[in-house]
Amino acid sequence: MFRFIFLLLFTLNALANSDILKKVDDYRGFSGSFEMKVKVLDYDIDGKELEQIEFKVLVKNAGVSFLEYKFPKLDKGKMLLMKDENIWFYSTDISKPLRISPNQRLLGNVSNADVAHANFSYDYYSKIISEKADVITLELNAKRESVMYGKIILKISAIDYKPISGEFFAATGKLLKTANYTKFTTGKLAKMEIYDGILKNKKTVIEYSAYKERQVPDYYFNPEYLPRLK
Amino acid sequence: MRIAILLFLIFTSAFAFEFEETEKSLFFQGKLANVNSSSLFNQNNILSLNKRYADFRGYYGFKVTSDNEKAMLYLRNKAEVLRGDAEKNQEITIDEGYLTLTPLEELYIDVGKKNFKYGAFHGFTTFNLFEKGNPLINEDNYFKESATITKFFGENASTALSVIKRDKNYKADAIWKGSFSISKTDTNLYAFMKNEDRAIGFDVSQIKGESIKLKLGSVYYVRKGSFKLENYTLTPQQEKALKVLSSIEYSSVSGLNFIVEYLHNTAGLSKNQINQYYNYAQVNPFFGMQSNGFYDFLNLNKNYLFFMVYKKNIYNKLDLSLSSYLNLEDNGLMIISETKYKITNSMSGKIRLIIPAGKQETEFRRFYKQSILLSLEYVF
């Protein structure tokens, strides 16, 4: 009996945590399919801008998204289709969609997960590890091996569940990066600053804008459909 | 093409349009090739007529889509000025232009001049009879006047049938392709019919872990076009053959990529056969020169290897790649190095070196010459 009550309380607690995480996710998109613009600004340790990339991102659901380069102009026409850990690349140069491995990074220093996988509750289990008057600290643990980060320590506002900051760890426990969620507009995340786990001054800024709910048919996310999106 | 535009106007006359520019760019390419070759085969080598040329191109592309998204017209115009030792040319053409109609959900019909590229391999192009030549050297795309009907089945499967105009008499070739993705595996099935040639084949790509991609493919074909070695006749002979390809790609966490591909062609000449052929051609230069006309890149011999190592985005500026083909029958080697530098966000420069190596009478030394290509691209 005691065991049953413990399990029930544990399950209810997990559900409550999961609800909190869904509210955090609401700041990073919509529950259904949507599109947004993403700008990535990469800086060196002296604060000098190294690179700027702009994408149009179409998110079908937490696991499926499509990303199209808009800037630099030389990269226009390059596309990435991501379905969980499966990734396809298309560019007008090669003229045929190619499946690529997760290590074949095509976004410079930015991970695919940072740009297009805007959903914590799909990828992570959560538990509250501290609760203060205005800040809740969550520990997120990856649901699958293929998830980019093994663990995330996420601080959120206790009032409206807005994400405040995060520490992102590899499965080995190594700190990969830290992030500050610095700007929100119309109820959505507008800017986050990411700092390298080792080179603390190395910064990448990601700006999100033009969030728009958009219904798209399934076949838009068929790899063979990519050439039609040029 | 005119038919496509007319169809577009008829189909969309009742709807509003959305206009979008897709491309504005300038491209320059200069090529220098070494012509100091003593091979008797090179005297009539169609692949090395130019020892230098300069090619200026301008592209302008746009698409017009009906508001209901049931019709789309895509046009990519090319203005080109080509100056070489063997050719001078200037023209404005529609490089790619087609009409796409979507009469039913998941069903697409494309009519016009469209690019055709198939296959999952880097160094070899076994699955596309329309795509002869070296994919690493030949930069041109393969725009064909064609009609294609494509049916998608949700997120993971599709099938397409293309009929391709072969000549002015509207004789046609055909390609069928079926594709599906299951978990970490992509599979493509193909069937080709070109003139009297026939081929069926498949390729499968699979991701293993975070960094490895494996590929396997095969094609069975019946075609005319090779000479008969036994009696050294130059009459095109029909051949039935099987090609098998396998490949492994490794991508490191640091972004370094390695590719090894292997091609086996049952119709290719073995080491002994190619030696016999060279010996015969040495004493019969006319036969040697004439047989060049039957040459088809990577179809001469039985076994080939392809290696490639590349890294992109070095310091956000530089792409480097080094590739080589190894003919396992005559031990000839073709080395291709490419350096691409992003000068600004709109402009890039590229240098490509092509170096055939090995003994004089090997496939790559016979048909290719050392060359250097310089190119600049500016995107507006």
Coordinates of N, CA, C and O in Angstrom, one line a residue, chain A residues 154-228:
Chain A
L154 N 17.8 24.0 -15.6 CA 17.1 25.1 -16.2 C 16.5 25.9 -15.0 O 15.7 25.4 -14.2
K155 N 16.8 27.2 -15.0 CA 16.1 28.1 -14.1 C 15.0 28.8 -14.8 O 15.2 29.3 -15.9
I156 N 13.8 28.8 -14.1 CA 12.6 29.4 -14.7 C 12.0 30.3 -13.7 O 12.1 30.1 -12.5
S157 N 11.2 31.3 -14.2 CA 10.5 32.2 -13.3 C 9.3 31.4 -12.6 O 8.6 30.6 -13.3
A158 N 9.2 31.6 -11.3 CA 8.2 30.9 -10.6 C 6.8 31.5 -10.8 O 5.8 31.0 -10.5
I159 N 6.8 32.7 -11.4 CA 5.6 33.5 -11.6 C 4.9 33.1 -12.9 O 3.8 32.7 -12.9
D160 N 5.7 33.2 -14.0 CA 5.1 32.9 -15.3 C 5.8 31.8 -16.1 O 5.5 31.5 -17.2
Y161 N 6.7 31.1 -15.4 CA 7.5 29.9 -16.0 C 8.4 30.3 -17.2 O 8.7 29.5 -18.0
K162 N 8.7 31.6 -17.3 CA 9.6 32.0 -18.4 C 11.0 31.4 -18.1 O 11.5 31.5 -17.0
P163 N 11.7 30.9 -19.1 CA 13.0 30.4 -18.9 C 13.9 31.6 -18.6 O 13.8 32.6 -19.2
I164 N 14.9 31.4 -17.6 CA 15.8 32.5 -17.3 C 17.2 32.1 -17.7 O 17.9 32.9 -18.4
S165 N 17.6 31.0 -17.3 CA 19.0 30.5 -17.7 C 19.1 29.0 -17.7 O 18.3 28.3 -17.1
G166 N 20.1 28.5 -18.4 CA 20.3 27.1 -18.4 C 21.7 26.7 -18.5 O 22.6 27.4 -19.0
E167 N 22.0 25.5 -17.9 CA 23.4 24.9 -18.0 C 23.2 23.6 -18.8 O 22.4 22.8 -18.4
F168 N 23.9 23.4 -19.9 CA 23.7 22.3 -20.7 C 24.9 21.3 -20.6 O 26.1 21.7 -20.9
F169 N 24.7 20.1 -20.3 CA 25.7 19.1 -20.0 C 25.7 18.0 -21.1 O 24.6 17.6 -21.5
A170 N 26.9 17.4 -21.4 CA 26.9 16.2 -22.2 C 26.5 15.0 -21.3 O 26.4 15.1 -20.1
A171 N 26.3 13.9 -22.0 CA 25.9 12.7 -21.3 C 27.0 12.3 -20.3 O 26.8 11.7 -19.2
T172 N 28.3 12.7 -20.6 CA 29.4 12.4 -19.7 C 29.4 13.3 -18.4 O 30.2 13.1 -17.5
G173 N 28.6 14.3 -18.4 CA 28.5 15.3 -17.3 C 29.4 16.5 -17.5 O 29.3 17.4 -16.7
K174 N 30.0 16.6 -18.7 CA 30.8 17.8 -19.0 C 29.9 18.9 -19.4 O 29.0 18.8 -20.1
L175 N 30.3 20.1 -18.8 CA 29.5 21.3 -19.1 C 29.8 21.8 -20.5 O 30.9 22.1 -20.8
L176 N 28.8 21.8 -21.4 CA 29.0 22.2 -22.8 C 28.8 23.6 -23.0 O 29.5 24.3 -23.7
K177 N 27.7 24.1 -22.4 CA 27.4 25.6 -22.6 C 26.5 26.0 -21.6 O 25.8 25.3 -20.9
T178 N 26.4 27.4 -21.4 CA 25.4 28.0 -20.6 C 24.6 28.9 -21.4 O 25.1 29.4 -22.5
A179 N 23.4 29.2 -21.0 CA 22.5 30.1 -21.8 C 21.7 31.0 -20.9 O 21.3 30.6 -19.8
N180 N 21.5 32.2 -21.4 CA 20.6 33.2 -20.7 C 19.5 33.5 -21.7 O 19.8 33.9 -22.9
Y181 N 18.3 33.4 -21.2 CA 17.1 33.8 -22.1 C 16.8 35.3 -21.8 O 16.3 35.6 -20.7
T182 N 17.2 36.1 -22.7 CA 17.3 37.6 -22.3 C 16.1 38.4 -22.8 O 15.9 39.5 -22.3
K183 N 15.4 38.0 -23.8 CA 14.3 38.9 -24.3 C 13.1 38.0 -24.8 O 13.3 37.0 -25.4
F184 N 11.9 38.6 -24.5 CA 10.7 37.9 -24.9 C 9.8 39.0 -25.5 O 9.7 40.1 -25.0
T185 N 9.2 38.7 -26.7 CA 8.2 39.6 -27.2 C 7.0 38.8 -27.6 O 7.0 37.7 -28.1
T186 N 5.8 39.4 -27.3 CA 4.5 38.9 -27.5 C 4.4 37.4 -27.1 O 3.9 36.5 -27.7
G187 N 5.0 37.2 -25.9 CA 4.8 35.9 -25.2 C 5.8 34.8 -25.8 O 5.6 33.6 -25.4
K188 N 6.7 35.2 -26.6 CA 7.6 34.2 -27.2 C 9.1 34.6 -26.9 O 9.4 35.8 -26.9
L189 N 9.9 33.6 -26.9 CA 11.4 33.9 -26.7 C 11.9 34.7 -27.9 O 11.6 34.3 -29.1
A190 N 12.6 35.8 -27.7 CA 13.1 36.6 -28.8 C 14.6 36.5 -28.9 O 15.2 36.8 -29.9
K191 N 15.3 36.3 -27.7 CA 16.7 36.3 -27.8 C 17.3 35.4 -26.7 O 16.8 35.4 -25.5
M192 N 18.3 34.6 -27.0 CA 19.1 33.9 -26.0 C 20.6 34.0 -26.3 O 21.0 34.2 -27.5
E193 N 21.3 34.1 -25.2 CA 22.8 34.2 -25.3 C 23.4 32.9 -24.8 O 23.1 32.5 -23.7
I194 N 24.2 32.3 -25.7 CA 24.9 31.0 -25.3 C 26.4 31.3 -25.1 O 27.0 31.9 -26.0
Y195 N 26.9 30.7 -24.0 CA 28.3 30.9 -23.7 C 29.0 29.5 -23.7 O 28.4 28.5 -23.2
D196 N 30.1 29.4 -24.3 CA 30.9 28.1 -24.3 C 31.2 27.6 -22.9 O 31.5 28.4 -22.1
G197 N 31.1 26.3 -22.7 CA 31.4 25.7 -21.4 C 32.8 25.9 -20.9 O 33.1 26.0 -19.8
I198 N 33.8 26.0 -21.9 CA 35.2 26.1 -21.5 C 35.7 27.5 -21.8 O 36.2 28.1 -20.9
L199 N 35.5 28.0 -23.0 CA 35.9 29.4 -23.3 C 34.7 30.3 -22.9 O 33.8 30.6 -23.7
K200 N 34.7 30.7 -21.6 CA 33.6 31.4 -21.0 C 33.2 32.6 -21.8 O 32.0 33.1 -21.8
N201 N 34.1 33.3 -22.4 CA 33.8 34.5 -23.1 C 33.3 34.3 -24.5 O 32.9 35.3 -25.2
K202 N 33.3 33.1 -25.0 CA 32.9 32.8 -26.4 C 31.4 32.8 -26.4 O 30.8 31.9 -25.8
K203 N 30.8 33.7 -27.2 CA 29.4 33.9 -27.1 C 28.7 33.7 -28.5 O 29.2 34.0 -29.5
T204 N 27.5 33.1 -28.4 CA 26.7 33.0 -29.6 C 25.3 33.6 -29.2 O 24.8 33.2 -28.2
V205 N 24.8 34.4 -30.0 CA 23.4 35.0 -29.7 C 22.5 34.4 -30.8 O 22.8 34.4 -32.0
I206 N 21.3 33.9 -30.3 CA 20.3 33.5 -31.2 C 19.1 34.3 -31.0 O 18.6 34.5 -29.9
E207 N 18.6 35.0 -32.1 CA 17.4 35.8 -32.1 C 16.3 35.1 -32.8 O 16.5 34.6 -34.0
Y208 N 15.1 35.0 -32.2 CA 13.9 34.4 -32.8 C 12.9 35.5 -33.1 O 12.7 36.4 -32.3
S209 N 12.3 35.4 -34.3 CA 11.2 36.4 -34.6 C 10.2 35.8 -35.5 O 10.4 34.7 -36.0
A210 N 9.2 36.6 -35.8 CA 8.1 36.3 -36.8 C 7.5 34.9 -36.5 O 7.3 34.1 -37.5
Y211 N 7.2 34.6 -35.3 CA 6.5 33.4 -35.0 C 5.2 33.4 -35.6 O 4.4 34.4 -35.5
K212 N 4.8 32.3 -36.3 CA 3.5 32.3 -36.9 C 3.0 30.9 -37.0 O 3.7 30.0 -37.5
E213 N 1.8 30.6 -36.5 CA 1.2 29.3 -36.6 C 0.9 29.0 -38.1 O 0.4 29.9 -38.8
R214 N 1.3 27.8 -38.6 CA 1.1 27.5 -40.0 C 0.8 26.0 -40.2 O 1.6 25.2 -39.7
Q215 N -0.3 25.7 -40.8 CA -0.7 24.3 -41.0 C 0.0 23.9 -42.3 O -0.1 24.5 -43.3
V216 N 0.8 22.8 -42.2 CA 1.5 22.3 -43.4 C 1.2 20.8 -43.5 O 1.2 20.1 -42.5
P217 N 1.0 20.3 -44.7 CA 0.8 18.9 -44.9 C 2.0 18.0 -44.6 O 3.2 18.5 -44.7
D218 N 1.8 16.8 -44.3 CA 3.0 15.9 -43.9 C 4.0 15.8 -45.0 O 5.2 15.8 -44.7
Y219 N 3.6 15.8 -46.2 CA 4.6 15.5 -47.3 C 5.6 16.6 -47.5 O 6.6 16.5 -48.2
Y220 N 5.3 17.8 -46.9 CA 6.3 18.9 -47.0 C 7.6 18.4 -46.2 O 8.7 19.0 -46.5
F221 N 7.5 17.5 -45.4 CA 8.6 17.0 -44.6 C 9.2 15.7 -45.1 O 9.9 15.0 -44.4
N222 N 8.8 15.4 -46.3 CA 9.4 14.2 -47.0 C 10.7 14.7 -47.6 O 10.8 15.7 -48.3
P223 N 11.8 13.9 -47.4 CA 13.1 14.4 -47.9 C 13.1 14.7 -49.4 O 13.7 15.6 -49.9
E224 N 12.3 13.9 -50.2 CA 12.2 14.1 -51.6 C 11.5 15.4 -52.0 O 11.5 15.8 -53.1
Y225 N 10.8 16.0 -51.0 CA 10.1 17.2 -51.3 C 11.0 18.4 -51.2 O 10.7 19.5 -51.7
L226 N 12.2 18.3 -50.6 CA 13.1 19.4 -50.4 C 13.4 20.2 -51.6 O 13.4 21.4 -51.6
P227 N 13.7 19.6 -52.8 CA 14.0 20.4 -54.0 C 12.9 21.3 -54.4 O 13.1 22.3 -55.0
R228 N 11.6 21.0 -54.0 CA 10.5 21.8 -54.3 C 10.3 23.0 -53.4 O 9.5 23.9 -53.7

